[in-house]
Amino acid sequence: MKNYIKLFNFELGRFLKFYLILIAITIVSQITGVIVSSRSYLSDANEFIYVNQGSMESFLEQYGQMSMHNITRTLWFLGPIALCVVTLLIYIFFIWYRDWFGKNTFIYRLLMLPTARMNVYLAKASTIFLMVLGLISLQLVLIPIEGTILQSMVPVDFRLDMSIQEVIGSFDYFGILVPYSFTQFIIHYGIGFMAVFIVFTAILFERSFRLKGIVLGIVYIAISVVIFISPLLVDAFLVPNYFYAIELFVMEIVVGLLVIAGSIWMSNYLLNRKIRI
Amino acid sequence: MIEVKEITKKFGLKQVLKGVSFTANKGEITCLIGINGVGKTTIMNAIMNLTPINSGEILIDGEKLRKESYEKITFIPDAITMLPQMTIGDAMQFMKDFYKSWNQKRAAELLSFFKLKEDERISNLSKGNTAKVNLLLGLGLDVDYLLMDEPFSGIDIFSREQIADVFTSHLVEDRGVIITTHEINDIEHLIDKVVILDNGVVVKSFNAEGVRENEGKSVVDVMREVYKQ
Amino acid sequence: MAVTFNKRDPVYVQVIRHFKEQIATGNLEAGQEIPSRRELANKLKINPNTAQRAYKEMEEEGLIFTEGNNPSKITKDEKVIGNVRDELILEAVNSFVDAIRPINVPLDEVVGLIKEKYTDKDGK
C-alpha cells in the first residue's frame, strides 16, 4: 500500500507539468471566450441601437439574450475540452509506452522494484482517473466563474442567467462529462474507468507478445465489450423486454465489475509472467 | 548461488537459448561471454524475471525469484534505469524510497569516487558518466548478487578504468557478480569464472585462473579455440 | 606498484613472483607490513580471490606471516629471504643459459659480453 501511494505520487509528478499546462490553457481559453463573446455581443448591441437606431426589444428579438449558452458552443470553450480529452486519451497509451522507449528505460526500474508489479499498474490507472476527475472539477468550478464574468460585462437586460445545471444541459455532449445524477455518474465513469482498465490490459498484451500481442489485445477488448453488453444483448435478442430497467442496470453493474476484475487479474498475470523488457 | 538450469527461449521462430545451464557463486565474478547476439542479455533479463522463458528454471539461493528478491539481487542494464529529467540526487532518493537495502552511505561514497555531483541532471551526463550513475544505483543496494550487462561497452577509457577499479574494491566485496561482455581482453584478470556462449548453448565454462594454471592458456586463447571449431 | 601481468600464467604465480622480486631487491623489508588482500587486488587490478590465493601460497612458503588479526608481514627469517634472492638469480641465469646455449657461443665470449653489458647498463 505504501509503495502504491509512492508510485501514484510519482506518476502524478511525471505528468504534472503537462497537466498544469492543460489547466492553464483551459482557464485562459474559456475566460477569453467569455470576454470575447460578451464584447462582440455588446458591440453588436451598440451598433444596432446607437448606429442603426434600433430598439432594445427588436435587438433582443433578433439576437436573443446573451447567456452561457452562447459561449459553450464556441471554439474558445470547446477547444480546450477537446484538447484535454484527446491528451488524456493519448496519455492512456503514453503512460506505459514512455517507460519502454528512449535511451532511459525506466521500465527496468519499475519492474525491479521490490513491490507487487500490480502497484505500478494501479498507480498508472489511478493517475489517469485522478487527472480526468481533476479536469471535470476544474470545469465545474470554471462555469460559475465564467457566469460571473459574463454578468459583470453584459447588462442585466441583455442577458439570461443560467444555473450550472442549465449550462451543462445546454450542451448535449457535456452531459456525458458532467452527469446530472449519481447514477449517471456511476454509469459514465464506471464505463470510462472500465475502458481504461481494458485498454491497459490490451497494452500489456502488446508489451508481452509484441506483434502477436496486438491481435491478442484487440481480441481481448472485443471479448470484454461483448461480455459487458451481454445483458443488453440478451434483453434485445434472446428474451425481448423480459427484464425491468433496474434489473438490467444491476446486471450491467455486476458484469462491469466482473470485466474490471478480469482485466486486473489478466494484467497481474501478464505483468508477473509474460511481460518483456 | 544463482543456478540457471536448462533454460530455453524463443523469439518468434528464432531459438535464442537452447538449454543454457550454469551457476554463479557468491563472492565470485562470473563472466558471460560470446559474440554479440548470443542471448547474453536475454539470460540476464530471464534471471531478473524481465522476460519469460519457455522452459527451464532459475534459482537464487535455491528459490525462485519473488518480488522481495529484488532487495538481494539487482541488475544494471546497459541503459540507465532512471528518467532523464531526474538529477542524480533524485535518482538516489527514488532508490531510497523504494528499497530497504539501499545504502545511502555507500552511494555517497561511490558518488565521490566517480567525481559526480548530486545536482547533475541525468540527461546532461556523458555516456561514461551515465554508465557510472547506473553502476552507482546498482552498487548502492546492499544486494548479494549483482548482474551487469556490458558495463564496459561504448565508454571512454578513463570511465572504463574507474569502473574496473570498482570491481576490485570493497564495494563489490563478497557479492556474487555476473557480467556480460563481448570484449574480455581488459578484464581477464578481474574475473573468476568464464561461461562461453555460442549458438544458444554454453560451449565451455571454466575458472580463469584454472585454465591459466593447468593449460597455460589465456581466456582469449580458449575463446579462440571455441570459436574456431 | 604497477605490474603488467601476462595473460597465460596464473595471476597468483605472477603476484608471488612480484613479491619475491620486491623482497630480493629490498623494496620490501623483513617484517614490513603488506597490503590486505583487498588493497592488493585494488592496486594490481586483479581479482580479490586471486590475491587471496597468492597470499595463501606465500604464507605456506613462509614468505609472509600473519599474527592474529593484524595485517600480514614479510617474513623476518633471513634464510628465507636469502633463498628468495638466490632463487630469483638462479631462475634468471637458467633462462639466460637456456636461451644462449642453442647459439653455441664460447663461454668466455659470453662472460665477456655479460661483463660489458652489465657495466654498460650500470653506467647509464
PDB file of C-alpha atoms in Angstrom, chain B residues 66-185:
ATOM      1  CA  ARG B  66       9.959 -13.204  -5.842  1.00  0.00           C
ATOM      2  CA  LYS B  67       9.301  -9.525  -5.505  1.00  0.00           C
ATOM      3  CA  GLU B  68      11.320  -9.486  -2.282  1.00  0.00           C
ATOM      4  CA  SER B  69      14.259 -10.910  -4.203  1.00  0.00           C
ATOM      5  CA  TYR B  70      14.860  -7.508  -5.789  1.00  0.00           C
ATOM      6  CA  GLU B  71      16.260  -6.465  -2.426  1.00  0.00           C
ATOM      7  CA  LYS B  72      19.038  -9.012  -2.762  1.00  0.00           C
ATOM      8  CA  ILE B  73      19.682  -9.294  -6.464  1.00  0.00           C
ATOM      9  CA  THR B  74      19.855  -6.414  -8.860  1.00  0.00           C
ATOM     10  CA  PHE B  75      20.546  -5.828 -12.494  1.00  0.00           C
ATOM     11  CA  ILE B  76      22.418  -2.989 -14.124  1.00  0.00           C
ATOM     12  CA  PRO B  77      21.355  -2.941 -17.766  1.00  0.00           C
ATOM     13  CA  ASP B  78      23.377  -1.100 -20.383  1.00  0.00           C
ATOM     14  CA  ALA B  79      20.870   1.775 -20.424  1.00  0.00           C
ATOM     15  CA  ILE B  80      20.179   3.930 -17.411  1.00  0.00           C
ATOM     16  CA  THR B  81      17.077   2.972 -15.477  1.00  0.00           C
ATOM     17  CA  MET B  82      16.022   6.409 -14.358  1.00  0.00           C
ATOM     18  CA  LEU B  83      14.183   9.245 -16.041  1.00  0.00           C
ATOM     19  CA  PRO B  84      16.284  11.738 -17.999  1.00  0.00           C
ATOM     20  CA  GLN B  85      14.776  14.725 -16.229  1.00  0.00           C
ATOM     21  CA  MET B  86      15.882  13.429 -12.829  1.00  0.00           C
ATOM     22  CA  THR B  87      19.058  14.602 -11.175  1.00  0.00           C
ATOM     23  CA  ILE B  88      21.458  12.049  -9.731  1.00  0.00           C
ATOM     24  CA  GLY B  89      20.166  13.074  -6.312  1.00  0.00           C
ATOM     25  CA  ASP B  90      16.550  12.445  -7.391  1.00  0.00           C
ATOM     26  CA  ALA B  91      17.524   9.024  -8.653  1.00  0.00           C
ATOM     27  CA  MET B  92      19.235   8.196  -5.357  1.00  0.00           C
ATOM     28  CA  GLN B  93      16.186   9.405  -3.457  1.00  0.00           C
ATOM     29  CA  PHE B  94      13.974   7.206  -5.615  1.00  0.00           C
ATOM     30  CA  MET B  95      16.098   4.190  -4.710  1.00  0.00           C
ATOM     31  CA  LYS B  96      15.996   5.153  -1.050  1.00  0.00           C
ATOM     32  CA  ASP B  97      12.204   5.461  -1.187  1.00  0.00           C
ATOM     33  CA  PHE B  98      11.623   2.004  -2.577  1.00  0.00           C
ATOM     34  CA  TYR B  99      14.451  -0.245  -1.426  1.00  0.00           C
ATOM     35  CA  LYS B 100      15.105  -1.249   2.146  1.00  0.00           C
ATOM     36  CA  SER B 101      18.529  -2.446   1.058  1.00  0.00           C
ATOM     37  CA  TRP B 102      19.566   0.965  -0.262  1.00  0.00           C
ATOM     38  CA  ASN B 103      22.780   2.054   1.413  1.00  0.00           C
ATOM     39  CA  GLN B 104      22.948   5.828   1.196  1.00  0.00           C
ATOM     40  CA  LYS B 105      26.390   5.958   2.733  1.00  0.00           C
ATOM     41  CA  ARG B 106      27.860   3.658   0.142  1.00  0.00           C
ATOM     42  CA  ALA B 107      26.063   5.507  -2.620  1.00  0.00           C
ATOM     43  CA  ALA B 108      27.558   8.774  -1.412  1.00  0.00           C
ATOM     44  CA  GLU B 109      30.965   7.142  -1.344  1.00  0.00           C
ATOM     45  CA  LEU B 110      30.548   5.982  -4.923  1.00  0.00           C
ATOM     46  CA  LEU B 111      29.375   9.420  -5.920  1.00  0.00           C
ATOM     47  CA  SER B 112      32.611  10.974  -4.751  1.00  0.00           C
ATOM     48  CA  PHE B 113      34.656   8.070  -6.084  1.00  0.00           C
ATOM     49  CA  PHE B 114      33.223   8.744  -9.534  1.00  0.00           C
ATOM     50  CA  LYS B 115      33.554  12.510  -9.017  1.00  0.00           C
ATOM     51  CA  LEU B 116      29.896  13.064  -9.764  1.00  0.00           C
ATOM     52  CA  LYS B 117      27.553  15.643  -8.246  1.00  0.00           C
ATOM     53  CA  GLU B 118      24.063  15.087  -6.937  1.00  0.00           C
ATOM     54  CA  ASP B 119      22.555  18.033  -8.766  1.00  0.00           C
ATOM     55  CA  GLU B 120      23.667  16.893 -12.204  1.00  0.00           C
ATOM     56  CA  ARG B 121      20.776  16.056 -14.474  1.00  0.00           C
ATOM     57  CA  ILE B 122      20.825  12.574 -15.962  1.00  0.00           C
ATOM     58  CA  SER B 123      20.022  13.850 -19.439  1.00  0.00           C
ATOM     59  CA  ASN B 124      23.149  16.021 -19.355  1.00  0.00           C
ATOM     60  CA  LEU B 125      25.572  13.247 -18.438  1.00  0.00           C
ATOM     61  CA  SER B 126      28.195  11.900 -20.820  1.00  0.00           C
ATOM     62  CA  LYS B 127      27.996   8.272 -21.803  1.00  0.00           C
ATOM     63  CA  GLY B 128      30.734   7.312 -19.391  1.00  0.00           C
ATOM     64  CA  ASN B 129      29.123   9.193 -16.520  1.00  0.00           C
ATOM     65  CA  THR B 130      25.720   7.699 -17.318  1.00  0.00           C
ATOM     66  CA  ALA B 131      27.288   4.266 -17.013  1.00  0.00           C
ATOM     67  CA  LYS B 132      28.773   5.284 -13.669  1.00  0.00           C
ATOM     68  CA  VAL B 133      25.436   6.510 -12.337  1.00  0.00           C
ATOM     69  CA  ASN B 134      23.863   3.289 -13.488  1.00  0.00           C
ATOM     70  CA  LEU B 135      26.538   1.380 -11.625  1.00  0.00           C
ATOM     71  CA  LEU B 136      26.072   3.573  -8.576  1.00  0.00           C
ATOM     72  CA  LEU B 137      22.345   2.849  -8.473  1.00  0.00           C
ATOM     73  CA  GLY B 138      23.057  -0.879  -8.525  1.00  0.00           C
ATOM     74  CA  LEU B 139      26.024  -0.900  -6.168  1.00  0.00           C
ATOM     75  CA  GLY B 140      24.209   1.379  -3.734  1.00  0.00           C
ATOM     76  CA  LEU B 141      21.977  -1.533  -2.882  1.00  0.00           C
ATOM     77  CA  ASP B 142      23.146  -3.998  -0.256  1.00  0.00           C
ATOM     78  CA  VAL B 143      22.479  -6.914  -2.533  1.00  0.00           C
ATOM     79  CA  ASP B 144      24.104 -10.320  -2.615  1.00  0.00           C
ATOM     80  CA  TYR B 145      24.060 -10.595  -6.372  1.00  0.00           C
ATOM     81  CA  LEU B 146      24.785  -8.039  -8.988  1.00  0.00           C
ATOM     82  CA  LEU B 147      24.167  -8.532 -12.686  1.00  0.00           C
ATOM     83  CA  MET B 148      25.740  -6.174 -15.166  1.00  0.00           C
ATOM     84  CA  ASP B 149      25.151  -6.049 -18.859  1.00  0.00           C
ATOM     85  CA  GLU B 150      28.180  -4.899 -20.838  1.00  0.00           C
ATOM     86  CA  PRO B 151      29.456  -2.495 -18.162  1.00  0.00           C
ATOM     87  CA  PHE B 152      32.466  -1.579 -20.264  1.00  0.00           C
ATOM     88  CA  SER B 153      30.938  -1.190 -23.642  1.00  0.00           C
ATOM     89  CA  GLY B 154      30.949   2.084 -25.510  1.00  0.00           C
ATOM     90  CA  ILE B 155      32.515   4.258 -22.832  1.00  0.00           C
ATOM     91  CA  ASP B 156      35.774   6.153 -22.672  1.00  0.00           C
ATOM     92  CA  ILE B 157      38.932   4.528 -21.341  1.00  0.00           C
ATOM     93  CA  PHE B 158      39.039   6.536 -18.104  1.00  0.00           C
ATOM     94  CA  SER B 159      35.499   5.669 -17.165  1.00  0.00           C
ATOM     95  CA  ARG B 160      36.323   2.117 -18.009  1.00  0.00           C
ATOM     96  CA  GLU B 161      39.303   2.135 -15.665  1.00  0.00           C
ATOM     97  CA  GLN B 162      37.240   3.653 -12.876  1.00  0.00           C
ATOM     98  CA  ILE B 163      34.582   1.029 -13.310  1.00  0.00           C
ATOM     99  CA  ALA B 164      37.189  -1.724 -13.337  1.00  0.00           C
ATOM    100  CA  ASP B 165      38.559  -0.240 -10.120  1.00  0.00           C
ATOM    101  CA  VAL B 166      35.179  -0.719  -8.516  1.00  0.00           C
ATOM    102  CA  PHE B 167      35.327  -4.438  -9.237  1.00  0.00           C
ATOM    103  CA  THR B 168      38.460  -4.890  -7.161  1.00  0.00           C
ATOM    104  CA  SER B 169      37.297  -2.649  -4.347  1.00  0.00           C
ATOM    105  CA  HIS B 170      35.375  -3.319  -1.169  1.00  0.00           C
ATOM    106  CA  LEU B 171      32.280  -2.070  -2.991  1.00  0.00           C
ATOM    107  CA  VAL B 172      31.896  -5.406  -4.710  1.00  0.00           C
ATOM    108  CA  GLU B 173      33.396  -7.489  -1.928  1.00  0.00           C
ATOM    109  CA  ASP B 174      31.718 -10.783  -1.153  1.00  0.00           C
ATOM    110  CA  ARG B 175      28.956 -10.255  -3.653  1.00  0.00           C
ATOM    111  CA  GLY B 176      28.226 -12.562  -6.498  1.00  0.00           C
ATOM    112  CA  VAL B 177      28.674 -10.748  -9.761  1.00  0.00           C
ATOM    113  CA  ILE B 178      27.628 -11.792 -13.234  1.00  0.00           C
ATOM    114  CA  ILE B 179      28.754  -9.613 -16.073  1.00  0.00           C
ATOM    115  CA  THR B 180      28.281  -9.985 -19.771  1.00  0.00           C
ATOM    116  CA  THR B 181      30.812  -8.765 -22.251  1.00  0.00           C
ATOM    117  CA  HIS B 182      31.926  -9.394 -25.773  1.00  0.00           C
ATOM    118  CA  GLU B 183      35.313  -7.891 -25.018  1.00  0.00           C
ATOM    119  CA  ILE B 184      37.133  -9.803 -22.384  1.00  0.00           C
ATOM    120  CA  ASN B 185      40.629  -8.519 -23.064  1.00  0.00           C
TER     121      ASN B 185
END
